[in-house]
Coordinates of C-alpha atoms in Angstrom, one line a residue:
Chain A
X1 CA 91.2 111.1 131.2
X2 CA 92.4 110.6 127.6
X3 CA 89.1 109.0 126.7
X4 CA 87.4 112.4 127.3
X5 CA 89.3 114.3 124.7
X6 CA 87.4 114.9 121.4
X7 CA 90.3 113.4 119.4
X8 CA 90.3 110.2 121.4
X9 CA 86.5 110.0 121.1
X10 CA 86.8 110.5 117.3
X11 CA 89.4 107.7 117.1
X12 CA 87.2 105.4 119.1
X13 CA 84.2 106.1 116.8
X14 CA 86.3 105.5 113.7
X15 CA 87.6 102.2 115.1
X16 CA 84.1 101.1 115.9
X17 CA 82.9 102.1 112.4
X18 CA 85.7 100.1 110.7
X19 CA 85.0 97.1 112.9
X20 CA 81.3 97.3 112.1
X21 CA 82.0 97.5 108.3
X22 CA 84.3 94.5 108.5
X23 CA 81.6 92.6 110.4
X24 CA 79.1 93.5 107.6
X25 CA 81.5 92.3 105.0
X26 CA 82.0 89.0 106.7
X27 CA 78.3 88.5 107.1
X28 CA 77.7 89.4 103.5
X29 CA 80.4 86.9 102.4
X30 CA 78.8 84.1 104.5
X31 CA 75.4 84.9 103.1
X32 CA 77.0 84.9 99.6
X33 CA 78.3 81.4 100.3
X34 CA 75.1 80.1 101.8
X35 CA 72.4 81.5 99.5
X36 CA 71.9 81.1 95.8
X37 CA 70.1 78.8 93.4
X38 CA 71.0 76.0 95.8
X39 CA 70.7 76.8 99.5
X40 CA 73.5 75.3 101.5
X41 CA 73.2 75.3 105.3
X42 CA 75.7 77.6 107.1
X43 CA 77.0 74.7 109.1
X44 CA 77.8 72.9 105.9
X45 CA 79.5 76.0 104.5
X46 CA 81.6 76.3 107.7
X47 CA 82.6 72.6 107.6
X48 CA 83.6 73.0 103.9
X49 CA 85.7 76.0 104.6
X50 CA 87.5 74.4 107.5
X51 CA 88.1 71.3 105.4
X52 CA 86.0 69.1 107.7
X53 CA 83.6 68.2 105.0
X54 CA 84.3 65.5 102.5
X55 CA 84.1 65.9 98.7
X56 CA 80.6 66.3 97.3
X57 CA 78.4 68.7 95.3
X58 CA 78.2 71.2 98.2
X59 CA 82.0 71.3 98.4
X60 CA 82.3 72.1 94.7
X61 CA 79.6 74.8 94.8
X62 CA 81.1 76.5 97.9
X63 CA 84.8 76.3 97.1
X64 CA 84.9 76.4 93.3
X65 CA 81.8 78.5 92.4
X66 CA 80.7 80.8 95.2
X67 CA 83.9 81.5 97.1
X68 CA 85.9 82.9 94.2
X69 CA 82.8 84.9 93.1
X70 CA 82.4 86.4 96.6
X71 CA 86.1 87.2 96.8
X72 CA 86.2 88.8 93.4
X73 CA 83.2 90.8 94.3
X74 CA 84.9 92.1 97.5
X75 CA 88.1 92.9 95.6
X76 CA 86.3 94.7 92.7
X77 CA 83.9 96.5 95.1
X78 CA 86.7 97.8 97.3
X79 CA 88.8 98.8 94.3
X80 CA 86.0 100.7 92.5
X81 CA 85.2 102.6 95.7
X82 CA 88.9 103.5 96.3
X83 CA 89.3 104.6 92.7
X84 CA 86.1 106.6 92.8
X85 CA 87.2 108.4 96.0
X86 CA 90.5 109.3 94.5
X87 CA 89.2 110.5 91.2
X88 CA 86.6 112.6 92.9
X89 CA 89.4 114.4 94.7
X90 CA 91.4 114.6 91.5
X91 CA 88.8 116.4 89.5
X92 CA 87.2 118.0 92.6
X93 CA 83.8 116.9 91.6
X94 CA 81.4 114.4 93.3
X95 CA 80.1 113.2 90.0
X96 CA 83.4 111.6 89.1
X97 CA 83.6 107.8 89.1
X98 CA 86.1 105.2 87.9
X99 CA 84.6 105.5 84.4
X100 CA 84.4 109.2 83.9
X101 CA 87.9 109.4 82.5
X102 CA 87.3 107.0 79.7
X103 CA 89.1 104.0 81.0
X104 CA 86.0 101.7 81.0
X105 CA 85.1 102.5 77.4
X106 CA 88.6 101.6 76.3
X107 CA 88.2 98.3 78.2
X108 CA 84.8 97.7 76.5
X109 CA 86.3 98.2 73.1
X110 CA 89.0 95.7 73.9
X111 CA 86.7 93.1 75.4
X112 CA 84.0 93.4 72.7
X113 CA 86.7 93.3 70.0
X114 CA 88.1 90.1 71.6
X115 CA 84.6 88.5 71.7
X116 CA 83.8 89.4 68.2
X117 CA 87.1 88.6 66.5
X118 CA 88.8 86.2 69.0
X119 CA 85.8 83.9 69.4
X120 CA 85.5 83.8 65.6
X121 CA 89.1 82.6 65.4
X122 CA 88.4 79.9 67.9
X123 CA 90.5 81.4 70.7
X124 CA 89.4 80.8 74.3
X125 CA 87.7 84.0 75.4
X126 CA 88.2 83.4 79.1
X127 CA 91.8 84.5 78.8
X128 CA 91.7 86.8 75.8
X129 CA 88.8 89.0 77.0
X130 CA 90.4 90.2 80.2
X131 CA 93.6 90.7 78.4
X132 CA 92.0 92.6 75.6
X133 CA 90.0 94.7 78.1
X134 CA 93.1 95.7 79.9
X135 CA 94.9 96.6 76.7
X136 CA 91.9 98.7 75.7
X137 CA 91.9 100.4 79.1
X138 CA 95.6 101.2 78.7
X139 CA 95.0 102.5 75.2
X140 CA 92.3 104.9 76.4
X141 CA 94.5 106.0 79.3
X142 CA 97.3 107.0 76.8
X143 CA 94.8 108.8 74.6
X144 CA 93.1 110.7 77.5
X145 CA 96.5 111.6 79.1
X146 CA 98.0 112.7 75.8
X147 CA 95.1 115.0 75.0
X148 CA 94.7 116.3 78.5
X149 CA 98.5 117.0 78.7
X150 CA 98.9 118.4 75.2
X151 CA 100.0 122.0 75.2
X152 CA 99.9 122.6 78.9
X153 CA 99.6 121.5 82.4
X154 CA 97.2 118.7 83.4
X155 CA 94.3 120.6 84.7
X156 CA 90.9 119.3 85.9
X157 CA 89.0 120.8 83.0
X158 CA 91.3 119.4 80.3
X159 CA 91.3 116.0 82.0
X160 CA 87.5 115.8 82.2
X161 CA 87.0 117.0 78.6
X162 CA 89.5 114.6 77.2
X163 CA 88.0 111.8 79.2
X164 CA 84.4 112.5 78.1
X165 CA 85.5 112.9 74.4
X166 CA 87.5 109.7 74.3
X167 CA 84.7 107.9 76.1
X168 CA 82.2 108.9 73.4
X169 CA 84.4 107.9 70.6
X170 CA 85.2 104.5 72.1
X171 CA 81.6 103.8 73.1
X172 CA 80.6 104.4 69.5
X173 CA 83.3 102.0 68.4
X174 CA 81.9 99.4 70.8
X175 CA 78.4 99.9 69.4
X176 CA 79.8 99.6 65.8
X177 CA 81.5 96.3 66.7
X178 CA 78.2 95.0 68.3
X179 CA 75.9 95.8 65.4
X180 CA 78.3 94.5 62.7
X181 CA 78.8 91.3 64.6
X182 CA 76.8 88.7 62.8
X183 CA 76.4 86.2 65.6
X184 CA 73.6 86.4 68.1
X185 CA 75.5 84.5 70.8
X186 CA 78.1 87.2 70.8
X187 CA 75.6 89.8 71.6
X188 CA 74.6 88.1 74.9
X189 CA 78.3 87.8 75.9
X190 CA 78.9 91.4 74.9
X191 CA 75.9 92.6 76.9
X192 CA 77.0 90.6 79.9
X193 CA 80.4 92.2 79.8
X194 CA 79.3 95.8 79.2
X195 CA 76.8 95.5 82.1
X196 CA 79.3 94.1 84.4
X197 CA 79.1 90.8 86.3
X198 CA 81.1 88.5 88.5
X199 CA 79.6 85.2 87.1
X200 CA 82.8 84.2 85.4
X201 CA 84.9 84.3 88.6
X202 CA 87.4 81.5 89.0
X203 CA 90.3 81.0 91.4
X204 CA 93.0 81.7 88.8
X205 CA 91.4 85.1 88.2
X206 CA 91.9 86.3 91.8
X207 CA 95.6 86.7 92.3
X208 CA 96.2 89.6 90.0
X209 CA 93.3 91.9 90.9
X210 CA 93.9 91.2 94.6
X211 CA 97.5 92.0 94.4
X212 CA 96.9 95.1 92.4
X213 CA 94.2 96.3 94.8
X214 CA 96.3 95.8 97.8
X215 CA 99.3 97.6 96.4
X216 CA 97.3 100.4 94.9
X217 CA 95.3 101.1 98.0
X218 CA 98.4 101.0 100.2
X219 CA 100.0 103.6 97.9
X220 CA 97.0 105.8 97.9
X221 CA 96.7 105.7 101.7
X222 CA 100.3 106.9 102.0
X223 CA 99.4 109.7 99.6
X224 CA 96.5 110.8 101.9
X225 CA 98.1 114.2 102.6
X226 CA 98.6 115.4 99.0
X227 CA 95.2 113.9 98.1
X228 CA 93.7 116.2 100.8
X229 CA 95.6 119.1 99.3
X230 CA 93.9 118.6 95.9
X231 CA 90.6 119.4 97.6
X232 CA 91.6 123.1 98.1
X233 CA 92.1 123.5 94.4
X234 CA 94.9 124.0 91.9
X235 CA 96.3 127.3 93.3
X236 CA 95.6 126.4 96.9
X237 CA 97.5 123.2 96.6
X238 CA 100.4 124.8 94.8
X239 CA 101.0 127.4 97.4
X240 CA 101.0 124.7 100.0
X241 CA 103.9 123.1 98.3
X242 CA 102.3 120.4 96.0
X243 CA 103.6 120.0 92.5
X244 CA 100.0 119.7 91.3
X245 CA 100.7 118.9 87.6
X246 CA 103.0 116.0 88.4
X247 CA 100.9 114.7 91.3
X248 CA 97.7 114.8 89.3
X249 CA 99.3 112.9 86.4
X250 CA 100.7 110.2 88.8
X251 CA 97.3 109.7 90.5
X252 CA 95.5 109.6 87.2
X253 CA 97.8 107.0 85.8
X254 CA 97.6 104.9 89.0
X255 CA 93.8 105.1 89.1
X256 CA 93.4 104.2 85.5
X257 CA 95.7 101.2 85.8
X258 CA 93.7 100.0 88.8
X259 CA 90.5 100.5 86.9
X260 CA 91.8 98.7 83.9
X261 CA 92.8 95.6 85.9
X262 CA 89.5 95.4 87.7
X263 CA 87.2 95.9 84.8
X264 CA 89.1 93.4 82.8
X265 CA 87.8 90.7 85.1
X266 CA 84.4 92.1 86.1
X267 CA 83.2 94.3 83.3
X268 CA 82.1 97.9 83.9
X269 CA 80.1 97.7 87.1
X270 CA 78.7 101.2 87.6
X271 CA 77.7 103.3 90.6
X272 CA 79.9 101.5 93.2
X273 CA 82.6 104.0 92.6
X274 CA 80.2 106.9 92.6
X275 CA 78.0 106.0 95.6
X276 CA 80.3 104.4 98.1
X277 CA 82.7 107.3 98.3
X278 CA 79.9 109.7 99.1
X279 CA 78.5 107.5 101.8
X280 CA 81.9 107.0 103.3
X281 CA 82.6 110.8 103.2
X282 CA 79.3 111.4 105.0
X283 CA 80.4 109.0 107.7
X284 CA 84.0 110.0 108.3
X285 CA 84.6 113.3 106.5
X286 CA 86.8 114.1 103.5
X287 CA 90.3 113.5 105.0
X288 CA 91.7 110.6 102.9
X289 CA 93.6 108.8 105.6
X290 CA 90.4 107.8 107.3
X291 CA 88.2 107.9 104.2
X292 CA 90.0 105.4 101.9
X293 CA 89.9 102.4 104.3
X294 CA 86.2 103.0 105.0
X295 CA 85.4 103.4 101.3
X296 CA 87.3 100.1 100.5
X297 CA 85.4 98.1 103.2
X298 CA 82.1 99.7 102.3
X299 CA 82.6 99.0 98.6
X300 CA 83.5 95.4 99.2
X301 CA 80.5 94.8 101.4
X302 CA 78.2 96.6 99.0
X303 CA 79.3 94.6 95.9
X304 CA 79.2 91.3 97.7
X305 CA 75.6 92.0 98.8
X306 CA 74.6 93.4 95.3
X307 CA 76.0 90.2 93.7
X308 CA 74.1 88.0 96.1
X309 CA 70.9 89.8 95.1
X310 CA 71.8 89.5 91.5
X311 CA 72.0 85.7 91.9
X312 CA 68.9 85.3 94.0
X313 CA 66.3 87.8 93.1
X314 CA 65.4 86.2 89.8
X315 CA 67.0 82.7 90.4
X316 CA 67.9 80.7 88.5
X317 CA 68.5 83.7 86.2
X318 CA 71.8 85.5 86.9
X319 CA 71.1 89.2 86.5
X320 CA 74.3 91.2 85.7
X321 CA 75.3 92.8 88.9
X322 CA 75.8 96.2 87.2
X323 CA 72.1 96.4 86.6
X324 CA 71.4 96.0 90.3
X325 CA 74.1 98.5 91.3
X326 CA 72.6 101.0 88.9
X327 CA 69.1 100.3 90.1
X328 CA 70.1 101.0 93.7
X329 CA 72.7 103.6 92.9
X330 CA 70.5 105.9 90.8
X331 CA 67.8 106.4 93.4
X332 CA 70.5 106.8 96.1
X333 CA 72.0 109.6 94.1
X334 CA 68.7 111.4 93.6
X335 CA 68.1 111.2 97.3
X336 CA 71.6 112.7 97.9
X337 CA 70.8 115.5 95.5
X338 CA 67.6 116.3 97.4
X339 CA 69.3 116.1 100.8
X340 CA 71.8 118.9 100.2
X341 CA 72.7 121.4 97.5
X342 CA 75.7 119.4 96.3
X343 CA 75.9 121.2 93.0
X344 CA 76.8 124.4 94.6
X345 CA 80.0 123.4 96.3
X346 CA 81.1 121.3 93.4
X347 CA 80.3 124.1 90.9
X348 CA 82.3 126.6 92.9
X349 CA 85.2 124.1 92.9
X350 CA 85.3 123.6 89.2
Chain B
X1 CA 115.9 137.5 108.0
X2 CA 114.0 137.7 104.7
X3 CA 114.2 140.3 102.0
X4 CA 112.0 140.1 99.0
X5 CA 113.1 141.7 95.7
X6 CA 111.6 141.7 92.3
X7 CA 113.9 142.7 89.5
X8 CA 112.3 144.1 86.3
X9 CA 109.3 141.7 86.7
X10 CA 107.0 141.5 83.7
X11 CA 104.1 139.2 83.0
X12 CA 102.2 139.4 79.7
X13 CA 99.4 137.6 78.0
X14 CA 99.1 137.8 74.2
X15 CA 101.5 140.7 74.1
X16 CA 99.7 142.7 76.6
X17 CA 101.6 143.5 79.8
X18 CA 99.6 142.9 82.9
X19 CA 102.7 143.6 85.0
X20 CA 105.3 145.8 83.4
X21 CA 108.9 146.0 84.6
X22 CA 108.2 146.1 88.3
X23 CA 111.1 146.4 90.7
X24 CA 110.3 146.4 94.3
X25 CA 111.8 145.4 97.6
X26 CA 110.4 144.4 101.0
X27 CA 113.1 144.5 103.6
X28 CA 113.3 142.1 106.5
X29 CA 110.3 142.5 108.8
X30 CA 108.8 145.3 106.7
X31 CA 105.1 145.4 105.8
X32 CA 104.8 146.6 102.2
X33 CA 101.5 147.5 100.6
X34 CA 100.4 147.3 96.9
X35 CA 97.7 149.7 96.0
X36 CA 96.1 150.7 92.7
X37 CA 92.9 150.7 90.8
X38 CA 91.2 147.5 89.7
X39 CA 93.1 145.9 86.9
X40 CA 96.3 147.6 87.7
X41 CA 98.1 144.3 88.1
X42 CA 98.2 143.8 91.8
X43 CA 96.9 140.2 91.8
X44 CA 99.1 139.2 88.9
X45 CA 102.2 140.6 90.5
X46 CA 101.4 138.8 93.7
X47 CA 100.9 135.5 91.9
X48 CA 104.3 135.9 90.3
X49 CA 105.7 136.4 93.7
X50 CA 104.1 133.4 95.4
X51 CA 104.9 131.3 92.4
X52 CA 101.7 130.2 90.6
X53 CA 102.5 132.4 87.6
X54 CA 105.9 132.4 86.0
X55 CA 107.0 135.9 85.0
X56 CA 107.8 136.4 81.3
X57 CA 110.7 138.7 82.3
X58 CA 112.6 139.4 85.4
X59 CA 113.2 137.6 88.6
X60 CA 111.7 137.2 92.1
X61 CA 114.4 136.9 94.7
X62 CA 114.0 135.8 98.3
X63 CA 117.3 136.6 100.1
X64 CA 119.0 136.5 96.7
X65 CA 117.6 133.1 95.8
X66 CA 115.4 132.8 92.7
X67 CA 112.0 131.7 93.8
X68 CA 111.1 130.2 90.5
X69 CA 114.1 127.9 90.7
X70 CA 112.8 126.4 93.9
X71 CA 110.5 123.4 94.2
X72 CA 106.9 124.3 95.1
X73 CA 107.5 122.7 98.5
X74 CA 110.6 124.7 99.2
X75 CA 108.8 127.8 98.2
X76 CA 105.8 126.9 100.4
X77 CA 108.2 126.6 103.4
X78 CA 109.2 130.2 102.9
X79 CA 106.1 131.9 101.6
X80 CA 102.5 131.7 103.0
X81 CA 99.7 133.1 101.1
X82 CA 95.9 133.2 100.9
X83 CA 94.7 133.0 97.3
X84 CA 91.7 135.1 96.5
X85 CA 89.6 132.2 95.5
X86 CA 90.0 129.5 98.2
X87 CA 86.9 127.4 97.8
X88 CA 87.3 124.0 99.3
X89 CA 85.4 121.1 97.7
X90 CA 83.9 118.5 100.0
X91 CA 83.4 119.0 103.6
X92 CA 86.9 119.3 105.2
X93 CA 86.7 120.6 108.7
X94 CA 88.2 124.0 109.6
X95 CA 90.8 122.2 111.6
X96 CA 91.8 120.0 108.6
X97 CA 92.1 123.0 106.4
X98 CA 94.3 124.9 108.9
X99 CA 96.4 121.8 109.5
X100 CA 97.2 121.7 105.7
X101 CA 99.6 124.6 106.5
X102 CA 101.9 122.0 107.9
X103 CA 102.2 120.2 104.6
X104 CA 105.3 121.9 103.2
X105 CA 107.2 120.9 106.3
X106 CA 106.2 117.2 105.9
X107 CA 107.1 114.2 103.8
X108 CA 103.9 113.2 102.0
X109 CA 103.4 110.1 104.1
X110 CA 104.1 111.8 107.5
X111 CA 101.2 112.3 109.8
X112 CA 100.7 115.4 112.0
X113 CA 102.4 115.2 115.4
X114 CA 101.2 116.6 118.7
X115 CA 103.5 119.6 118.1
X116 CA 101.6 120.2 114.8
X117 CA 98.3 119.9 116.6
X118 CA 99.4 122.5 119.1
X119 CA 100.4 124.9 116.4
X120 CA 97.0 124.5 114.8
X121 CA 95.2 125.1 118.1
X122 CA 97.3 128.2 118.8
X123 CA 96.6 129.6 115.3
X124 CA 92.9 129.0 115.6
X125 CA 92.9 130.8 118.9
X126 CA 95.0 133.7 117.5
X127 CA 92.5 134.4 114.8
X128 CA 89.6 133.9 117.2
X129 CA 87.9 130.8 115.6
X130 CA 88.6 128.1 118.1
X131 CA 84.9 127.4 118.4
X132 CA 84.7 126.8 114.6
X133 CA 87.4 124.2 114.5
X134 CA 85.1 121.2 113.9
X135 CA 82.7 123.0 111.5
X136 CA 82.7 122.1 107.8
X137 CA 84.9 124.7 106.0
X138 CA 82.4 125.3 103.1
X139 CA 79.7 126.3 105.7
X140 CA 81.7 129.3 107.0
X141 CA 80.9 132.9 106.0
X142 CA 83.4 134.8 103.9
X143 CA 85.0 136.5 106.9
X144 CA 85.3 133.3 108.8
X145 CA 87.0 131.6 105.9
X146 CA 89.4 134.4 105.6
X147 CA 90.3 134.1 109.2
X148 CA 90.7 130.3 108.9
X149 CA 93.0 130.7 105.9
X150 CA 95.0 133.3 107.8
X151 CA 95.4 130.7 110.6
X152 CA 96.6 128.3 107.9
X153 CA 99.2 130.8 106.8
X154 CA 100.3 131.1 110.5
X155 CA 100.9 127.3 110.9
X156 CA 103.0 127.4 107.7
X157 CA 105.6 129.3 109.7
X158 CA 106.7 131.3 106.7
X159 CA 109.3 134.1 106.5
X160 CA 107.3 136.0 103.9
X161 CA 103.5 136.5 103.9
X162 CA 101.8 137.5 100.7
X163 CA 98.1 138.5 101.0
X164 CA 95.8 139.5 98.2
X165 CA 93.0 141.8 99.6
X166 CA 93.0 140.0 103.0
X167 CA 90.3 142.3 104.2
X168 CA 87.7 141.5 101.5
X169 CA 84.4 140.3 102.9
X170 CA 85.4 141.2 106.5
X171 CA 83.6 143.4 109.0
X172 CA 85.7 146.4 109.9
X173 CA 86.6 145.0 113.2
X174 CA 88.1 141.9 111.6
X175 CA 89.8 143.9 109.0
X176 CA 91.7 145.7 111.7
X177 CA 92.4 142.5 113.6
X178 CA 93.8 140.6 110.6
X179 CA 96.0 143.5 109.5
X180 CA 97.2 144.0 113.1
X181 CA 97.9 140.2 113.3
X182 CA 99.9 140.2 110.1
X183 CA 101.9 143.2 111.3
X184 CA 102.7 141.5 114.6
X185 CA 103.9 138.3 112.9
X186 CA 107.5 139.6 112.6
X187 CA 107.5 138.3 109.0
X188 CA 108.2 140.3 105.9
X189 CA 104.8 141.1 104.4
X190 CA 103.5 142.0 101.0
X191 CA 99.8 142.9 100.9
X192 CA 97.5 144.1 98.1
X193 CA 95.0 146.4 99.7
X194 CA 92.0 148.2 98.4
X195 CA 91.5 150.6 101.3
X196 CA 94.0 153.4 101.1
X197 CA 93.5 154.4 104.7
X198 CA 94.2 150.9 106.0
X199 CA 97.2 150.8 103.7
X200 CA 98.4 154.1 105.1
X201 CA 98.1 152.9 108.7
X202 CA 99.4 149.4 108.5
X203 CA 102.1 149.6 105.8
X204 CA 105.6 150.8 106.3
X205 CA 105.9 151.6 102.6
X206 CA 103.5 151.3 99.7
X207 CA 103.9 150.8 95.9
X208 CA 101.2 152.3 93.7
X209 CA 100.5 150.3 90.5
X210 CA 98.8 151.7 87.5
X211 CA 98.4 149.7 84.3
X212 CA 101.0 147.2 85.5
X213 CA 103.7 149.8 86.3
X214 CA 104.9 151.2 89.5
X215 CA 104.0 154.9 89.4
X216 CA 104.9 155.9 93.0
X217 CA 106.5 154.3 96.0
X218 CA 107.7 155.2 99.5
X219 CA 106.3 155.8 103.0
X220 CA 102.5 156.4 102.9
X221 CA 102.8 160.0 103.8
X222 CA 105.0 160.7 100.8
X223 CA 103.0 158.6 98.3
X224 CA 99.3 159.3 99.1
X225 CA 99.0 162.8 97.7
X226 CA 96.1 164.7 96.2
X227 CA 97.9 164.8 92.9
X228 CA 98.5 161.0 92.8
X229 CA 94.8 160.3 93.7
X230 CA 93.8 162.5 90.8
X231 CA 96.1 161.0 88.2
X232 CA 95.9 157.4 89.2
X233 CA 92.4 157.0 90.5
X234 CA 90.8 160.0 88.8
X235 CA 89.2 161.3 92.0
X236 CA 89.4 164.5 94.0
X237 CA 90.4 164.0 97.6
X238 CA 91.8 165.7 100.7
X239 CA 94.7 164.1 102.5
X240 CA 95.6 165.1 106.0
X241 CA 97.6 163.6 108.8
X242 CA 95.3 162.1 111.4
X243 CA 95.9 163.5 114.8
X244 CA 95.4 160.2 116.6
X245 CA 97.1 157.7 114.3
X246 CA 99.7 160.0 112.8
X247 CA 99.0 158.3 109.4
X248 CA 97.9 160.1 106.3
X249 CA 94.1 159.9 106.0
X250 CA 92.3 160.2 102.7
X251 CA 88.8 161.8 102.4
X252 CA 87.2 161.4 99.0
X253 CA 85.3 164.3 97.6
X254 CA 82.1 163.8 95.6
X255 CA 82.5 163.8 91.8
X256 CA 81.3 167.2 90.6
X257 CA 78.9 166.8 87.7

């Protein structure tokens, strides 16, 4: 009887979708452990994971190289998709992604500065680069927030304009640091960072982003109701009881902090936060309680697969995964544009 | 039991008064109309009342309580409104948009209960859009949106309903239905209306605004006079009492050239 109601059918469909996405993620992870410059049989991978296999080169590759990389990919992918979803609601525009509000360019300045200066001073860059990237992200957050807030409420328009302006300035600074850096080996490292990649993943890098992702996503899911309210606009949300200025500010700060932590470890991997929220919204609608978990799972699976491709397509060359996400994301976006007149609803909203 | 009062309400931008020293009341259960030419300050006045604009002078009182001292949420539990521009980004369904009316009664993490779902279903039925419940809100026509947003105001369970041109974009049948519906809610209602004949029929009292000031107020039959139409709207008209409705009826006369 209850199975026949539309609501129950909707719940069943949603549960199946989440289960399917989780299965895709697990398969992607297994593929990510098996494939690569060295192919390791799945049975061997399984034995290594369960601890049945003895020490050896396979064990090192699976446990110390591939597994942290797969896990970091899943965490970063999920995080970028969640942040993208939330920022698109915040500015009511489908073109928003985790980087539109200037956070990544701040992180870039920090990272590139650390590479250029820190490496020259002989400091280990594996610690200083993420730290400097996060500091840069925080700095740009403060700048954007300050300018967006200055002299009035935090509205969508001010936030976007401040984000874009700060982005340009900081990108120019990054370029300046790059061209004035004398050493060629810096350039490769800088390029790798700005394009985004998971190649430097290590076990000791996982705890912080994982914890931040878990807490951030949990908080955002509990905020599903006010996030939905943002979709009906400034005035619409206010008359439904939302203190839009304060809520916007809180969500912006939370999203920026999340972005800062993630890009500090992975660099600026583009398009995941733009594309995955769209696809998720097409599958389950715009209500955030259902949307956020689907976006997180989808983002995780997508980035693990993209990173697998980045490692294998031109093996033994390791292509920055950001290049691959852009190569798949760009066409996807154009296809979306053709499919429906997105500009119209977004334009009316702004 | 809800009485709305504005005391000496003014709202200005750059020294220009869009609303100028407006004092009005809407007694419990009364339907009060705001009429006046374009740019006379109707929308600005309403926005001061439902709280998205802060008046530069004067107060808005709901049962003696200052509305602008309340939190947005407390205000939204008392007042329901349909802002003129209610575009929704992304494809929320009609049901989701209507269910948002429950938000002011909820903690932000609370989910809707069966009781909430029932309220939403009843509201959809009451405005006659049950069959549109699962459609994407942006795909609706102007009139259908208006009805969905009226349903949202219903589930908000307010004591004061403030509507800005609720009959815009609507076919005449739905104009009558929406206004009838609002009247039957039993709430105190404040409506800005363009159509003087609809205002005359559905409102207990009306206020006429011109350049931000109240220039006349009272029951429609006392307010809608040939003189007022000439001075405020600059038109010649005949006003008579309609034999069927008993309300004053305005017939506009062509402008003589």
